[in-house]
Amino acid sequence: MDAPLSSWPWENFGVFKYVFYGPIVGKVLYEMMNQEEDSKLNLSWWCLNLIILCVLRISLHVVWSSYSNMLFLTRDRKILQQGVDFNQIDKEWNWDNFIILQTLVASIVCYIFPFLQHLPIWNVKGLIVALILHVGVSEPLYYWFHKKFHGDYLFKNYHSLHHSSPVPTPLTAGNASFMEHIILMMVIGIPIFGTSMMGYGSTSLVYGYVLIFDYLRCLGHCNVEIVPHKWFEAFPFLKYVLYTPTYHNLHRTNKDTNFCLFMPLFDALGNTLNTKSWTLHKTLSSGSGNEARVPDFVFLAHMVDISSAMHVPFVLRSTSSLPYTTRLFFIPCLPFTFIVVMVMWLRSKTFLLSFYNLRDRLHQTWVVPRCGFQYFLPFATNGINKLIEQSILRADKMGVKVISLAALNKNESLNGGGKLFVDKHPNLRVRVVHGNTLTAAVILNEIPQGVNEVFLTGATSKLGRAIALYLCQKKVRVLMLTISTDRFLKIQKEAPLEYQSYLVQITKYQAAQNCKTWIVGKWITPREQSWAPKGTHFHQFVVPPILSFRRDCTYGELAAMRLPEDVEGLGCCEYTMERGVVHACHAGGVVHSLEGWRHHEVGAIDVKRIDLVWEAALKHGLKPVTTCPHNKTD
């Protein structure tokens, strides 16, 4: 049984917890429409202020979270180098509970004490009184309570939740038990209520104090050292007035020190100040404390479309931790996102998006700042290839062992599956991998046993060719959709003579109207899908995936594999993939790295290596993600 007041009253409400805002919003709307007497209008005015303050507080935390996830800006000043994984994200999902609590209590207090409804906009004396109350009451009170919460019983039953997050983030600041936030609410309320009781309260004081309080809490938990040490060298007393992210991080690693709210003065007075606080801060604030760790593997990704460009940790950590889908609140942001994408087209370079660790190897995802549609603009191809080339050369200079190219970054018409760069730079130490061998293996192993005929679009592409040559040697008849007889014959001649008859050229979709296994490597319209018979399963290696138009058919996801269970620090989903699942081209690079293979994997796929790569992937703990209903088991 949980300790008293350790759990939140609305813990199991899910999104319905926001219903608690309903009476406050309703009060404002009702009185605005009915224009009741002034006394009641004052209450509705304060209800409106509470709603605005809620929005500002949530926005403040989200902006701080976004900043801390901008690895291209913060990686050199990160204090803890671990990644935030899915478990921590789930644990902190309801980080905003404290805002609901404080809003409800504030609305009740405003109703009980009517003088709070008549506060002026501004009062200078109130700022001074609030500062005195904060330093003289709130800071020592918080210090005392915080220290008590590190006692055995209180820590185990209450405070351990806050410390359970391995990597502090701005949202960790709100992740605590109900009891702790009742006390924190008292700490934050004393300067505001006390100043108002003395007759010096003001609306600006409420806004200012609450937002500064939240700002400093986010600062301490952001895991990025942004406070310059030069401030402390120029004004030594600031060491005891303002804490830093490093200072608070030391409290999380050494739980018997650095208990203060914002002012280290109280740790100094209580003899709990960590002696490493200033030296470590000086090291980290200069950026020299974190020796840049060279990634072992880099996945070079790209944006798919404007909407999915928002599916990144530095926009919203919560949505990026779930498979991508179009969300209603994304729609109003599309115009702004489009402008950002256009600006990135003009000025941005490849940037670091995310990372995780696998068996003491650092794996990073870099992003070429280009959307899918830009890859098909003839005048944009040179610029895209230049960005990819620069990324490969940068990885080579850093000492990266393997760099894997995402779908459009290895497009045959763009750079021949990466062959352009390997031929141009024959002395590359980094191994360039397109990952198509494992992609082909995933698709081939999804096809149910006993299938004797498949229909293949994109049949003369790198993947199409490999799939056709592999299947024909398994005595599977492959209907290859292509209007180019020359390209078909070239592929057919690569097959052993006794299997060439299994490769059949067709030029119309109608020819596949009796085939229930479609392998889609080229985008097909709903009209073209209509030729598939009922019960067809569409396997896919086309980006973006085709529309799920047929309700009497099933649609596979893009070829993918689940990373091994010992992956660490993975906290964002790759496009529409489930948690822990990555595209096969990503997984192919991972396998290449884990195996220590020293060859490039560019250009045409070596069909003979498909089974070898598949077995290597399974050996290292990568698991296939079955999307074909015929392959699923109970």
Tab-separated table of C-alpha atoms in Angstrom, residues 170-590:
chain	number	residue	atom	x	y	z
A	170	PRO	CA	13.479	20.314	-17.250
A	171	LEU	CA	10.425	18.048	-17.021
A	172	THR	CA	12.049	16.096	-14.188
A	173	ALA	CA	11.507	19.208	-12.074
A	174	GLY	CA	7.771	18.452	-11.990
A	175	ASN	CA	8.107	14.707	-11.471
A	176	ALA	CA	7.595	14.241	-7.744
A	177	SER	CA	5.066	12.875	-5.272
A	178	PHE	CA	1.836	14.621	-4.270
A	179	MET	CA	3.178	15.317	-0.764
A	180	GLU	CA	6.318	17.000	-2.075
A	181	HIS	CA	4.350	19.293	-4.341
A	182	ILE	CA	2.030	20.284	-1.498
A	183	ILE	CA	5.123	21.446	0.389
A	184	LEU	CA	6.587	23.086	-2.722
A	185	MET	CA	3.287	24.884	-3.231
A	186	MET	CA	3.616	26.269	0.291
A	187	VAL	CA	7.189	27.361	-0.444
A	188	ILE	CA	6.173	29.185	-3.612
A	189	GLY	CA	3.014	30.612	-2.027
A	190	ILE	CA	4.584	32.232	1.056
A	191	PRO	CA	6.216	35.222	-0.740
A	192	ILE	CA	3.135	35.850	-2.922
A	193	PHE	CA	0.477	35.484	-0.221
A	194	GLY	CA	2.601	37.127	2.469
A	195	THR	CA	3.300	40.173	0.310
A	196	SER	CA	-0.387	40.468	-0.586
A	197	MET	CA	-1.426	40.186	3.086
A	198	MET	CA	0.871	43.127	3.861
A	199	GLY	CA	-0.853	45.173	1.160
A	200	TYR	CA	2.005	45.159	-1.324
A	201	GLY	CA	0.809	42.421	-3.694
A	202	SER	CA	0.371	42.927	-7.441
A	203	THR	CA	-0.516	40.998	-10.569
A	204	SER	CA	2.983	41.473	-11.962
A	205	LEU	CA	4.451	39.990	-8.764
A	206	VAL	CA	2.351	36.825	-9.157
A	207	TYR	CA	3.365	36.390	-12.791
A	208	GLY	CA	6.983	37.342	-12.229
A	209	TYR	CA	7.652	35.273	-9.127
A	210	VAL	CA	5.963	32.093	-10.394
A	211	LEU	CA	7.629	32.224	-13.813
A	212	ILE	CA	11.081	33.010	-12.386
A	213	PHE	CA	10.605	30.180	-9.877
A	214	ASP	CA	9.785	27.741	-12.696
A	215	TYR	CA	12.605	29.115	-14.843
A	216	LEU	CA	15.206	28.474	-12.147
A	217	ARG	CA	13.812	24.997	-11.440
A	218	CYS	CA	14.130	24.140	-15.145
A	219	LEU	CA	17.626	25.634	-15.204
A	220	GLY	CA	18.780	23.379	-12.393
A	221	HIS	CA	17.383	20.242	-14.038
A	222	CYS	CA	18.323	20.942	-17.674
A	223	ASN	CA	21.568	18.865	-17.638
A	224	VAL	CA	23.271	21.561	-19.727
A	225	GLU	CA	25.727	23.921	-18.091
A	226	ILE	CA	24.818	27.346	-19.450
A	227	VAL	CA	25.785	29.595	-16.521
A	228	PRO	CA	29.182	31.184	-17.377
A	229	HIS	CA	31.817	30.699	-14.681
A	230	LYS	CA	33.096	34.187	-15.502
A	231	TRP	CA	30.091	35.552	-13.609
A	232	PHE	CA	31.369	33.953	-10.431
A	233	GLU	CA	34.912	35.122	-11.051
A	234	ALA	CA	33.750	38.706	-11.563
A	235	PHE	CA	31.225	38.628	-8.684
A	236	PRO	CA	32.266	35.912	-6.181
A	237	PHE	CA	29.192	36.421	-3.989
A	238	LEU	CA	27.005	35.090	-6.834
A	239	LYS	CA	28.260	31.600	-5.953
A	240	TYR	CA	26.043	31.723	-2.904
A	241	VAL	CA	23.072	33.434	-4.563
A	242	LEU	CA	22.509	31.371	-7.707
A	243	TYR	CA	22.850	27.633	-8.166
A	244	THR	CA	23.776	26.043	-11.500
A	245	PRO	CA	22.825	22.852	-13.368
A	246	THR	CA	26.181	21.385	-12.311
A	247	TYR	CA	25.462	22.249	-8.690
A	248	HIS	CA	22.111	20.473	-8.721
A	249	ASN	CA	23.515	17.519	-10.667
A	250	LEU	CA	26.003	16.933	-7.858
A	251	HIS	CA	23.052	16.634	-5.499
A	252	ARG	CA	21.604	13.872	-7.681
A	253	THR	CA	24.884	11.936	-7.750
A	254	ASN	CA	25.821	12.664	-4.113
A	255	LYS	CA	22.521	12.796	-2.268
A	256	ASP	CA	23.969	14.135	0.998
A	257	THR	CA	24.995	17.499	-0.445
A	258	ASN	CA	23.588	20.547	-2.271
A	259	PHE	CA	20.032	20.580	-0.881
A	260	CYS	CA	19.260	24.252	-1.547
A	261	LEU	CA	16.331	25.585	-3.571
A	262	PHE	CA	18.205	28.212	-5.601
A	263	MET	CA	20.741	29.726	-3.181
A	264	PRO	CA	23.874	27.704	-2.245
A	265	LEU	CA	24.263	30.043	0.740
A	266	PHE	CA	22.031	27.719	2.768
A	267	ASP	CA	24.154	24.676	1.919
A	268	ALA	CA	27.196	26.626	3.057
A	269	LEU	CA	25.454	27.535	6.330
A	270	GLY	CA	24.246	23.952	6.793
A	271	ASN	CA	27.654	22.475	5.946
A	272	THR	CA	26.174	20.450	3.067
A	273	LEU	CA	27.858	22.228	0.167
A	274	ASN	CA	29.689	19.837	-2.165
A	275	THR	CA	33.322	20.890	-2.375
A	276	LYS	CA	33.472	19.985	-6.079
A	277	SER	CA	30.672	22.410	-7.009
A	278	TRP	CA	32.753	25.319	-8.290
A	279	THR	CA	35.688	23.459	-9.845
A	280	LEU	CA	33.381	21.116	-11.758
A	281	HIS	CA	31.224	24.064	-12.850
A	282	LYS	CA	34.284	25.879	-14.179
A	283	THR	CA	35.311	22.819	-16.172
A	284	LEU	CA	31.874	22.119	-17.642
A	285	SER	CA	30.924	25.726	-18.375
A	286	SER	CA	34.019	26.088	-20.529
A	287	GLY	CA	33.028	23.019	-22.531
A	288	SER	CA	36.326	21.308	-21.725
A	289	GLY	CA	34.914	18.850	-19.211
A	290	ASN	CA	33.258	16.667	-21.796
A	291	GLU	CA	35.821	15.134	-24.062
A	292	ALA	CA	34.003	14.744	-27.345
A	293	ARG	CA	33.328	11.033	-27.619
A	294	VAL	CA	33.589	9.810	-31.180
A	295	PRO	CA	30.537	7.819	-32.282
A	296	ASP	CA	31.219	4.303	-33.518
A	297	PHE	CA	28.239	4.414	-35.873
A	298	VAL	CA	26.260	7.204	-37.545
A	299	PHE	CA	22.896	6.875	-39.255
A	300	LEU	CA	22.530	9.687	-41.796
A	301	ALA	CA	18.802	10.388	-41.939
A	302	HIS	CA	16.629	12.984	-43.667
A	303	MET	CA	13.210	14.567	-43.196
A	304	VAL	CA	10.316	12.798	-44.893
A	305	ASP	CA	7.752	15.605	-45.112
A	306	ILE	CA	6.789	18.898	-43.470
A	307	SER	CA	4.533	17.350	-40.847
A	308	SER	CA	6.947	14.630	-39.753
A	309	ALA	CA	9.688	17.262	-39.460
A	310	MET	CA	8.025	18.117	-36.116
A	311	HIS	CA	8.457	14.536	-34.912
A	312	VAL	CA	11.753	15.251	-33.148
A	313	PRO	CA	12.735	15.477	-29.442
A	314	PHE	CA	13.501	19.185	-29.572
A	315	VAL	CA	9.937	19.987	-30.650
A	316	LEU	CA	7.972	17.746	-28.277
A	317	ARG	CA	9.714	14.961	-26.420
A	318	SER	CA	6.443	13.173	-25.706
A	319	THR	CA	5.252	12.886	-29.313
A	320	SER	CA	8.700	11.938	-30.622
A	321	SER	CA	8.723	9.035	-28.154
A	322	LEU	CA	5.701	7.574	-29.968
A	323	PRO	CA	5.430	6.373	-33.595
A	324	TYR	CA	4.769	9.263	-35.937
A	325	THR	CA	1.219	10.014	-36.924
A	326	THR	CA	-0.416	13.259	-38.004
A	327	ARG	CA	-1.727	15.005	-34.893
A	328	LEU	CA	-4.339	17.744	-34.817
A	329	PHE	CA	-2.162	20.179	-32.888
A	330	PHE	CA	0.525	19.815	-35.587
A	331	ILE	CA	-1.767	21.282	-38.258
A	332	PRO	CA	-1.685	24.944	-37.076
A	333	CYS	CA	2.113	24.661	-36.899
A	334	LEU	CA	2.532	23.561	-40.518
A	335	PRO	CA	2.994	27.064	-42.035
A	336	PHE	CA	5.691	27.931	-39.489
A	337	THR	CA	7.354	24.532	-39.974
A	338	PHE	CA	7.366	25.052	-43.731
A	339	ILE	CA	9.135	28.401	-43.275
A	340	VAL	CA	11.713	26.768	-40.988
A	341	VAL	CA	12.322	24.013	-43.554
A	342	MET	CA	12.857	26.625	-46.255
A	343	VAL	CA	15.297	28.536	-44.044
A	344	MET	CA	17.143	25.282	-43.349
A	345	TRP	CA	17.329	24.700	-47.088
A	346	LEU	CA	19.156	28.012	-47.445
A	347	ARG	CA	21.424	27.985	-44.401
A	348	SER	CA	21.412	24.775	-42.360
A	349	LYS	CA	23.969	21.976	-42.396
A	350	THR	CA	23.731	18.368	-41.273
A	351	PHE	CA	23.038	18.275	-37.535
A	352	LEU	CA	22.996	15.805	-34.642
A	353	LEU	CA	19.462	14.712	-33.736
A	354	SER	CA	19.718	11.844	-31.240
A	355	PHE	CA	21.955	9.124	-29.854
A	356	TYR	CA	21.926	5.868	-27.919
A	357	ASN	CA	24.482	3.385	-26.630
A	358	LEU	CA	24.792	-0.260	-27.545
A	359	ARG	CA	27.424	-2.450	-25.904
A	360	ASP	CA	29.690	0.495	-25.068
A	361	ARG	CA	29.364	1.832	-28.596
A	362	LEU	CA	27.968	5.292	-29.251
A	363	HIS	CA	25.417	5.406	-32.065
A	364	GLN	CA	24.239	8.775	-33.365
A	365	THR	CA	21.610	9.933	-35.845
A	366	TRP	CA	22.575	12.895	-38.016
A	367	VAL	CA	20.001	14.599	-40.210
A	368	VAL	CA	20.457	16.084	-43.660
A	369	PRO	CA	18.122	19.127	-43.474
A	370	ARG	CA	16.126	18.270	-46.579
A	371	CYS	CA	12.551	17.022	-47.008
A	372	GLY	CA	11.516	14.135	-49.219
A	373	PHE	CA	10.105	16.328	-51.996
A	374	GLN	CA	13.421	18.181	-52.306
A	375	TYR	CA	15.198	14.984	-53.355
A	376	PHE	CA	13.113	14.934	-56.541
A	377	LEU	CA	13.893	18.496	-57.596
A	378	PRO	CA	16.592	18.318	-60.322
A	379	PHE	CA	18.215	21.580	-59.242
A	380	ALA	CA	18.507	20.421	-55.612
A	381	THR	CA	20.419	17.164	-56.121
A	382	ASN	CA	23.905	18.681	-56.235
A	383	GLY	CA	23.317	20.513	-52.964
A	384	ILE	CA	22.006	17.357	-51.275
A	385	ASN	CA	24.961	15.291	-52.484
A	386	LYS	CA	27.300	17.987	-51.190
A	387	LEU	CA	25.720	17.782	-47.731
A	388	ILE	CA	25.959	13.971	-47.725
A	389	GLU	CA	29.577	14.125	-48.887
A	390	GLN	CA	30.463	16.668	-46.196
A	391	SER	CA	28.850	14.434	-43.587
A	392	ILE	CA	30.834	11.397	-44.737
A	393	LEU	CA	34.096	13.371	-44.731
A	394	ARG	CA	33.307	14.800	-41.290
A	395	ALA	CA	32.621	11.296	-39.971
A	396	ASP	CA	35.868	10.095	-41.527
A	397	LYS	CA	37.829	12.921	-39.905
A	398	MET	CA	36.255	12.239	-36.513
A	399	GLY	CA	37.118	8.552	-36.645
A	400	VAL	CA	33.603	7.139	-37.061
A	401	LYS	CA	33.783	3.491	-38.104
A	402	VAL	CA	30.505	3.111	-40.027
A	403	ILE	CA	28.052	5.583	-41.556
A	404	SER	CA	24.757	4.270	-42.918
A	405	LEU	CA	22.652	6.195	-45.433
A	406	ALA	CA	18.882	6.515	-45.006
A	407	ALA	CA	16.420	5.813	-47.821
A	408	LEU	CA	16.648	8.910	-50.030
A	409	ASN	CA	20.257	9.692	-49.105
A	410	LYS	CA	21.286	6.566	-51.026
A	411	ASN	CA	18.896	7.006	-53.950
A	412	GLU	CA	20.244	5.312	-57.073
A	413	SER	CA	19.671	8.344	-59.270
A	414	LEU	CA	21.184	10.646	-56.642
A	415	ASN	CA	24.515	8.977	-55.879
A	416	GLY	CA	24.276	5.318	-56.902
A	417	GLY	CA	23.622	4.063	-53.409
A	418	GLY	CA	26.637	5.927	-52.007
A	419	LYS	CA	29.015	4.632	-54.672
A	420	LEU	CA	29.630	8.182	-55.907
A	421	PHE	CA	31.333	9.131	-52.631
A	422	VAL	CA	33.379	5.948	-52.257
A	423	ASP	CA	34.691	6.261	-55.801
A	424	LYS	CA	35.504	9.946	-55.305
A	425	HIS	CA	37.269	9.331	-51.978
A	426	PRO	CA	38.961	5.919	-52.259
A	427	ASN	CA	40.950	6.370	-49.037
A	428	LEU	CA	37.975	6.706	-46.714
A	429	ARG	CA	38.482	5.006	-43.357
A	430	VAL	CA	34.809	5.256	-42.438
A	431	ARG	CA	32.768	2.500	-44.044
A	432	VAL	CA	29.836	3.797	-46.076
A	433	VAL	CA	26.842	1.455	-45.895
A	434	HIS	CA	23.479	1.701	-47.654
A	435	GLY	CA	21.959	-1.082	-45.519
A	436	ASN	CA	20.014	-2.457	-48.468
A	437	THR	CA	21.321	-5.981	-47.971
A	438	LEU	CA	19.560	-6.253	-44.614
A	439	THR	CA	16.529	-4.415	-46.002
A	440	ALA	CA	16.248	-7.084	-48.687
A	441	ALA	CA	16.717	-9.807	-46.065
A	442	VAL	CA	13.910	-8.388	-43.902
A	443	ILE	CA	11.476	-8.241	-46.830
A	444	LEU	CA	12.406	-11.723	-48.043
A	445	ASN	CA	12.024	-13.258	-44.590
A	446	GLU	CA	8.583	-11.655	-44.260
A	447	ILE	CA	7.263	-13.585	-47.254
A	448	PRO	CA	5.388	-16.629	-45.943
A	449	GLN	CA	6.627	-20.123	-46.658
A	450	GLY	CA	4.805	-21.730	-49.571
A	451	VAL	CA	4.370	-18.574	-51.658
A	452	ASN	CA	5.169	-19.473	-55.255
A	453	GLU	CA	4.468	-16.151	-56.976
A	454	VAL	CA	5.057	-12.483	-56.107
A	455	PHE	CA	4.408	-9.198	-57.888
A	456	LEU	CA	7.282	-6.708	-57.692
A	457	THR	CA	7.214	-2.959	-58.432
A	458	GLY	CA	10.425	-0.972	-58.491
A	459	ALA	CA	11.726	-4.217	-59.949
A	460	THR	CA	14.884	-2.827	-61.547
A	461	SER	CA	16.030	-0.800	-58.529
A	462	LYS	CA	18.886	-2.053	-56.330
A	463	LEU	CA	16.495	-3.664	-53.881
A	464	GLY	CA	14.110	-4.883	-56.581
A	465	ARG	CA	16.946	-6.579	-58.445
A	466	ALA	CA	18.255	-8.319	-55.310
A	467	ILE	CA	14.802	-9.503	-54.251
A	468	ALA	CA	14.036	-10.846	-57.729
A	469	LEU	CA	17.359	-12.707	-58.051
A	470	TYR	CA	17.035	-14.213	-54.557
A	471	LEU	CA	13.439	-15.366	-55.000
A	472	CYS	CA	13.941	-16.882	-58.418
A	473	GLN	CA	16.654	-19.113	-56.945
A	474	LYS	CA	14.071	-20.269	-54.411
A	475	LYS	CA	11.835	-21.221	-57.359
A	476	VAL	CA	9.404	-18.383	-56.709
A	477	ARG	CA	7.911	-16.819	-59.837
A	478	VAL	CA	8.567	-13.079	-59.836
A	479	LEU	CA	6.319	-10.785	-61.890
A	480	MET	CA	8.625	-7.808	-62.481
A	481	LEU	CA	6.775	-4.617	-63.400
A	482	THR	CA	8.971	-2.612	-65.765
A	483	ILE	CA	8.636	-1.079	-69.195
A	484	SER	CA	12.385	-1.349	-69.786
A	485	THR	CA	13.063	-4.663	-71.505
A	486	ASP	CA	16.796	-3.969	-71.536
A	487	ARG	CA	16.976	-3.533	-67.759
A	488	PHE	CA	14.815	-6.612	-67.221
A	489	LEU	CA	16.987	-8.748	-69.481
A	490	LYS	CA	20.133	-7.490	-67.760
A	491	ILE	CA	18.802	-8.663	-64.392
A	492	GLN	CA	17.485	-11.913	-65.826
A	493	LYS	CA	20.918	-12.769	-67.239
A	494	GLU	CA	22.430	-12.384	-63.745
A	495	ALA	CA	20.330	-15.325	-62.548
A	496	PRO	CA	21.630	-18.861	-63.041
A	497	LEU	CA	20.350	-20.278	-66.325
A	498	GLU	CA	18.062	-22.831	-64.690
A	499	TYR	CA	16.229	-20.079	-62.717
A	500	GLN	CA	15.888	-17.407	-65.388
A	501	SER	CA	12.435	-18.623	-66.386
A	502	TYR	CA	11.139	-17.678	-62.942
A	503	LEU	CA	11.657	-14.009	-63.778
A	504	VAL	CA	8.776	-12.637	-65.847
A	505	GLN	CA	8.505	-9.120	-67.242
A	506	ILE	CA	5.083	-7.469	-67.103
A	507	THR	CA	4.153	-3.905	-68.035
A	508	LYS	CA	0.660	-3.537	-66.525
A	509	TYR	CA	-0.821	-3.935	-63.065
A	510	GLN	CA	-3.636	-6.016	-64.516
A	511	ALA	CA	-1.185	-8.885	-64.964
A	512	ALA	CA	-0.941	-9.217	-61.161
A	513	GLN	CA	-4.662	-9.401	-60.463
A	514	ASN	CA	-4.395	-13.020	-59.274
A	515	CYS	CA	-1.238	-12.566	-57.169
A	516	LYS	CA	-1.754	-12.007	-53.423
A	517	THR	CA	1.831	-11.109	-52.536
A	518	TRP	CA	2.795	-7.633	-53.714
A	519	ILE	CA	6.258	-6.213	-52.993
A	520	VAL	CA	6.058	-2.473	-53.506
A	521	GLY	CA	9.280	-0.643	-54.331
A	522	LYS	CA	7.691	2.174	-56.281
A	523	TRP	CA	4.809	4.300	-55.063
A	524	ILE	CA	1.440	3.079	-56.342
A	525	THR	CA	-1.845	4.939	-56.397
A	526	PRO	CA	-5.159	3.694	-54.963
A	527	ARG	CA	-6.270	3.037	-58.536
A	528	GLU	CA	-3.267	0.805	-59.153
A	529	GLN	CA	-3.846	-0.971	-55.831
A	530	SER	CA	-7.370	-1.827	-56.974
A	531	TRP	CA	-5.937	-4.530	-59.283
A	532	ALA	CA	-4.759	-6.564	-56.293
A	533	PRO	CA	-7.096	-9.440	-55.385
A	534	LYS	CA	-8.861	-9.584	-52.033
A	535	GLY	CA	-6.568	-10.723	-49.218
A	536	THR	CA	-3.392	-9.320	-50.775
A	537	HIS	CA	-0.570	-8.296	-48.454
A	538	PHE	CA	1.533	-5.326	-49.558
A	539	HIS	CA	5.198	-5.602	-48.529
A	540	GLN	CA	6.940	-2.237	-48.877
A	541	PHE	CA	10.345	-0.667	-49.391
A	542	VAL	CA	9.096	2.628	-50.804
A	543	VAL	CA	9.448	6.029	-49.064
A	544	PRO	CA	7.000	7.431	-48.168
A	545	PRO	CA	4.829	4.324	-47.628
A	546	ILE	CA	1.785	3.846	-49.847
A	547	LEU	CA	-1.687	4.790	-48.640
A	548	SER	CA	-3.651	2.003	-46.942
A	549	PHE	CA	-6.517	2.233	-49.409
A	550	ARG	CA	-7.844	-1.321	-49.502
A	551	ARG	CA	-9.756	-2.513	-46.429
A	552	ASP	CA	-9.848	-6.069	-47.741
A	553	CYS	CA	-6.039	-6.179	-47.932
A	554	THR	CA	-3.216	-5.820	-45.404
A	555	TYR	CA	-0.281	-3.421	-45.522
A	556	GLY	CA	3.205	-3.984	-44.192
A	557	GLU	CA	5.333	-1.283	-42.640
A	558	LEU	CA	8.670	-0.268	-44.062
A	559	ALA	CA	11.339	-2.924	-43.554
A	560	ALA	CA	12.557	-2.668	-39.971
A	561	MET	CA	14.205	-4.516	-37.099
A	562	ARG	CA	14.030	-4.193	-33.335
A	563	LEU	CA	17.288	-3.189	-31.682
A	564	PRO	CA	18.790	-5.544	-29.072
A	565	GLU	CA	17.323	-5.388	-25.572
A	566	ASP	CA	20.556	-4.027	-24.071
A	567	VAL	CA	20.296	-0.747	-25.987
A	568	GLU	CA	20.632	2.235	-23.614
A	569	GLY	CA	19.381	5.814	-23.769
A	570	LEU	CA	17.011	5.365	-26.709
A	571	GLY	CA	14.061	7.726	-26.292
A	572	CYS	CA	12.662	8.655	-29.694
A	573	CYS	CA	10.884	6.711	-32.410
A	574	GLU	CA	12.152	6.589	-35.955
A	575	TYR	CA	9.306	7.934	-38.112
A	576	THR	CA	6.338	5.484	-37.928
A	577	MET	CA	8.358	2.735	-36.239
A	578	GLU	CA	7.447	1.349	-32.835
A	579	ARG	CA	9.617	2.021	-29.829
A	580	GLY	CA	12.992	0.346	-30.139
A	581	VAL	CA	12.459	-0.391	-33.828
A	582	VAL	CA	14.600	1.171	-36.573
A	583	HIS	CA	14.521	1.085	-40.343
A	584	ALA	CA	16.358	-1.855	-41.873
A	585	CYS	CA	18.945	0.438	-43.473
A	586	HIS	CA	19.717	1.756	-39.969
A	587	ALA	CA	19.862	-1.773	-38.592
A	588	GLY	CA	22.114	-2.787	-41.486
A	589	GLY	CA	24.674	-0.199	-40.410
A	590	VAL	CA	24.425	-1.402	-36.801
